[in-house]
C-alpha cells in the first residue's frame, strides 16, 4: 500500500523539495489530503488501495479489536504512523497491535515506536517492498515480533514470527492458503480465521 523498493514511475513525491527534514515532512503531512511515507529525507505519496484491500484491512482490524478488547493489547488501523528511528523512516501499516500503552516518538502523538504485530495487505506495486526493505526496517524495532503479509487476490497469508526478541535474526515462516484454516497469532495468543479475513471478498 505504500512505496516500492525502487522509484516506480507511478509513485512520485508531490513536493518539489526532494530533501525534507522530519519536521518539514510532519508539517506538510498534517494538512495534506493524501498520506505520505517519509524515507530519510524523501516524502513519497502512498498509492491508493483497492476495495478488496480496504475491506480486508477493515475486517482484520475489526476482528482483532473485538478479540482483544478485554486484554492489554490495542489495535490500530492505518491512520497511525510508525516511526523507525534507525532508518529515519515513517510509514503507515494497514493494521498494527501494541502491547500496553503506545510509546510515542518524543512529543508526537501521531507516531509510535512500539508495534508488536504488523499486518500489510499486499498490492502488486508494493509487494516486493513489503517483503524486503520494509520488513528489514520493521525488524529494527525492539517490540516488533510478528508480521502478516496478506494477499488480496487469493486466500493466501504469510506469517513471520520471532519468539526470541533478544535476537532479530531468527524468524519463523509459515504459509496459510486454505480458507478453513486459522492463523495462530503467537504474540497475542489469538486465532485469526482466514474466513474472517476474506469474509466478503470474491476471488
Short mmCIF file of C-alpha atoms in Angstrom, two decimals:
data_model
loop_
_atom_site.label_atom_id
_atom_site.label_comp_id
_atom_site.label_asym_id
_atom_site.label_seq_id
_atom_site.Cartn_x
_atom_site.Cartn_y
_atom_site.Cartn_z
CA UNK A 1 0.00 0.00 0.00
CA UNK A 2 2.99 2.25 0.20
CA UNK A 3 6.10 2.75 -1.93
CA UNK A 4 8.04 0.19 -3.89
CA UNK A 5 11.65 -0.68 -3.18
CA UNK A 6 12.95 1.35 -6.10
CA UNK A 7 11.46 4.50 -7.53
CA UNK A 8 8.41 3.30 -9.52
CA UNK A 9 7.05 5.57 -12.26
CA UNK A 10 3.52 5.64 -10.82
CA UNK A 11 4.55 6.80 -7.35
CA UNK A 12 6.21 10.21 -7.29
CA UNK A 13 6.63 12.70 -4.46
CA UNK A 14 4.08 15.51 -4.55
CA UNK A 15 6.50 18.06 -3.13
CA UNK A 16 9.13 19.93 -5.12
CA UNK A 17 11.74 19.86 -2.38
CA UNK A 18 13.40 16.47 -2.57
CA UNK A 19 15.15 16.55 0.79
CA UNK A 20 12.95 17.34 3.76
CA UNK A 21 13.73 17.25 7.44
CA UNK A 22 11.40 15.08 9.56
CA UNK A 23 9.76 18.21 10.99
CA UNK A 24 9.18 19.66 7.50
CA UNK A 25 7.60 16.36 6.47
CA UNK A 26 5.35 16.30 9.53
CA UNK A 27 4.19 19.87 8.95
CA UNK A 28 3.18 19.02 5.37
CA UNK A 29 1.60 15.71 6.38
CA UNK A 30 -0.66 17.35 8.98
CA UNK A 31 -2.61 19.22 6.29
CA UNK A 32 -2.04 17.01 3.24
CA UNK A 33 -5.06 15.43 1.55
CA UNK A 34 -3.02 12.30 0.78
CA UNK A 35 -0.79 10.33 3.12
CA UNK A 36 2.94 10.07 2.54
CA UNK A 37 5.80 7.96 3.74
CA UNK A 38 8.96 9.64 4.90
CA UNK A 39 12.16 7.90 3.92
CA UNK A 40 15.37 9.57 5.11
CA UNK A 41 14.60 12.97 3.57
CA UNK A 42 12.22 11.85 0.84
CA UNK A 43 8.46 12.36 1.09
CA UNK A 44 6.65 9.80 -1.07
CA UNK A 45 2.95 9.66 -1.91
CA UNK A 46 1.19 6.47 -0.87
CA UNK A 47 -0.74 4.72 -3.60
CA UNK A 48 -4.48 4.29 -3.29
CA UNK A 49 -5.89 0.95 -2.25
CA UNK A 50 -8.47 -1.24 -4.00
CA UNK A 51 -11.89 -2.04 -2.49
CA UNK A 52 -10.62 -5.55 -1.64
CA UNK A 53 -7.52 -4.11 0.01
CA UNK A 54 -9.60 -1.79 2.17
CA UNK A 55 -12.19 -4.46 3.03
CA UNK A 56 -9.54 -6.96 4.16
CA UNK A 57 -7.75 -4.38 6.31
CA UNK A 58 -11.04 -3.30 7.93
CA UNK A 59 -12.11 -6.88 8.66
CA UNK A 60 -8.75 -7.75 10.25
CA UNK A 61 -8.84 -4.59 12.35
CA UNK A 62 -12.43 -5.27 13.44
CA UNK A 63 -11.78 -8.89 14.37
CA UNK A 64 -8.66 -8.08 16.39
CA UNK A 65 -10.26 -5.10 18.09
CA UNK A 66 -13.13 -7.27 19.35
CA UNK A 67 -10.93 -10.25 20.22
CA UNK A 68 -8.51 -8.09 22.22
CA UNK A 69 -10.94 -5.68 23.87
CA UNK A 70 -10.53 -7.21 27.36
CA UNK A 71 -6.74 -7.54 27.12
CA UNK A 72 -3.76 -5.24 27.43
CA UNK A 73 -3.35 -5.19 23.63
CA UNK A 74 -4.52 -2.28 21.48
CA UNK A 75 -5.40 -2.42 17.78
CA UNK A 76 -4.91 0.47 15.36
CA UNK A 77 -5.72 0.97 11.69
CA UNK A 78 -3.58 2.54 9.00
CA UNK A 79 -4.03 6.11 10.25
CA UNK A 80 -1.31 5.80 12.90
CA UNK A 81 2.25 6.26 11.71
CA UNK A 82 5.11 4.04 12.82
CA UNK A 83 8.45 5.81 13.20
CA UNK A 84 11.59 3.74 12.65
CA UNK A 85 14.47 5.72 14.20
CA UNK A 86 17.33 3.55 12.88
CA UNK A 87 16.31 4.38 9.31
CA UNK A 88 14.79 7.84 9.81
CA UNK A 89 11.62 6.41 8.31
CA UNK A 90 7.90 6.96 8.89
CA UNK A 91 5.28 4.63 7.46
CA UNK A 92 1.64 3.66 7.78
CA UNK A 93 0.95 -0.09 8.10
CA UNK A 94 -2.50 -1.43 7.29
CA UNK A 95 -3.05 -2.83 10.81
CA UNK A 96 -0.91 -2.82 13.93
CA UNK A 97 -1.23 -4.03 17.50
CA UNK A 98 0.75 -2.82 20.51
CA UNK A 99 1.15 -4.31 23.98
CA UNK A 100 0.04 -1.81 26.64
CA UNK A 101 0.27 1.90 26.02
CA UNK A 102 1.73 3.38 22.85
CA UNK A 103 5.30 4.60 23.07
CA UNK A 104 5.26 7.88 21.19
CA UNK A 105 8.15 9.42 19.30
CA UNK A 106 9.12 12.30 21.57
CA UNK A 107 6.23 14.73 21.91
CA UNK A 108 4.48 13.39 18.81
CA UNK A 109 1.09 11.75 19.39
CA UNK A 110 0.80 10.51 15.79
CA UNK A 111 4.00 8.42 15.66
CA UNK A 112 4.60 5.28 17.69
CA UNK A 113 7.74 3.26 18.27
CA UNK A 114 6.46 0.02 19.79
CA UNK A 115 4.39 -2.10 17.38
CA UNK A 116 4.09 -5.75 18.38
CA UNK A 117 2.19 -7.14 15.37
CA UNK A 118 2.10 -5.51 11.94
CA UNK A 119 -0.18 -6.51 9.06
CA UNK A 120 0.34 -5.45 5.46
CA UNK A 121 -2.21 -6.21 2.74
CA UNK A 122 -0.19 -6.77 -0.42
CA UNK A 123 -0.59 -4.83 -3.66
CA UNK A 124 1.18 -5.63 -6.95
CA UNK A 125 3.19 -2.38 -6.91
CA UNK A 126 4.40 -2.71 -3.31
CA UNK A 127 4.63 -6.45 -2.61
CA UNK A 128 8.39 -6.58 -3.09
CA UNK A 129 8.89 -3.59 -0.82
CA UNK A 130 6.66 -5.02 1.93
CA UNK A 131 8.53 -8.33 1.83
CA UNK A 132 12.01 -6.87 1.60
CA UNK A 133 13.19 -3.42 2.58
CA UNK A 134 10.14 -2.54 4.69
CA UNK A 135 10.30 -5.79 6.67
CA UNK A 136 14.03 -5.23 7.25
CA UNK A 137 13.33 -1.77 8.66
CA UNK A 138 10.48 -3.01 10.85
CA UNK A 139 12.82 -5.60 12.35
CA UNK A 140 14.97 -2.83 13.82
CA UNK A 141 12.13 -2.03 16.26
CA UNK A 142 12.68 -3.81 19.58
CA UNK A 143 8.98 -4.51 20.21
CA UNK A 144 8.20 -5.94 16.76
CA UNK A 145 7.89 -9.73 16.70
CA UNK A 146 5.11 -10.75 14.28
CA UNK A 147 4.36 -9.86 10.67
CA UNK A 148 1.48 -10.87 8.40
CA UNK A 149 1.54 -10.42 4.63
CA UNK A 150 -1.98 -10.80 3.29
CA UNK A 151 -2.85 -11.40 -0.35
CA UNK A 152 -5.92 -9.65 -1.72
CA UNK A 153 -6.17 -11.80 -4.86
CA UNK A 154 -6.40 -15.26 -3.26
CA UNK A 155 -6.70 -16.82 0.21
CA UNK A 156 -3.00 -16.69 0.96
CA UNK A 157 -1.18 -15.33 4.01
CA UNK A 158 2.45 -15.48 5.05
CA UNK A 159 3.28 -15.23 8.74
CA UNK A 160 6.67 -14.32 10.20
CA UNK A 161 7.18 -14.70 13.93
CA UNK A 162 10.17 -14.13 16.19
CA UNK A 163 9.81 -15.93 19.51
CA UNK A 164 13.10 -14.53 20.85
CA UNK A 165 13.06 -10.75 20.97
CA UNK A 166 16.68 -10.71 22.11
CA UNK A 167 17.64 -11.94 18.65
CA UNK A 168 16.36 -10.32 15.45
CA UNK A 169 17.98 -12.95 13.24
CA UNK A 170 15.71 -15.97 13.76
CA UNK A 171 12.22 -15.58 12.30
CA UNK A 172 9.86 -18.50 11.73
CA UNK A 173 7.86 -18.53 8.49
CA UNK A 174 4.50 -20.19 7.83
CA UNK A 175 2.03 -20.13 4.95
CA UNK A 176 -1.77 -20.33 5.15
CA UNK A 177 -3.59 -20.99 1.89
CA UNK A 178 -6.89 -22.67 2.79
CA UNK A 179 -9.95 -20.69 3.77
CA UNK A 180 -10.82 -23.13 6.58
CA UNK A 181 -7.51 -22.51 8.33
CA UNK A 182 -6.92 -20.22 11.31
CA UNK A 183 -3.72 -18.30 11.99
CA UNK A 184 -2.33 -18.55 15.50
CA UNK A 185 -1.01 -15.10 16.31
CA UNK A 186 1.76 -16.03 18.71
CA UNK A 187 2.32 -12.53 20.04
CA UNK A 188 -1.36 -12.18 21.01
CA UNK A 189 -2.33 -15.81 21.72
CA UNK A 190 -5.33 -15.32 19.42
CA UNK A 191 -6.52 -17.36 16.45
CA UNK A 192 -7.47 -15.35 13.38
CA UNK A 193 -9.68 -17.36 10.98
CA UNK A 194 -8.97 -16.99 7.28
CA UNK A 195 -12.73 -16.91 6.76
CA UNK A 196 -12.92 -13.71 8.80
CA UNK A 197 -10.15 -12.07 6.79
CA UNK A 198 -11.81 -12.90 3.46
CA UNK A 199 -15.40 -12.77 4.65
CA UNK A 200 -16.77 -10.61 1.83
CA UNK A 201 -14.06 -11.00 -0.79
CA UNK A 202 -14.90 -12.58 -4.11
CA UNK A 203 -11.97 -14.12 -5.98
#
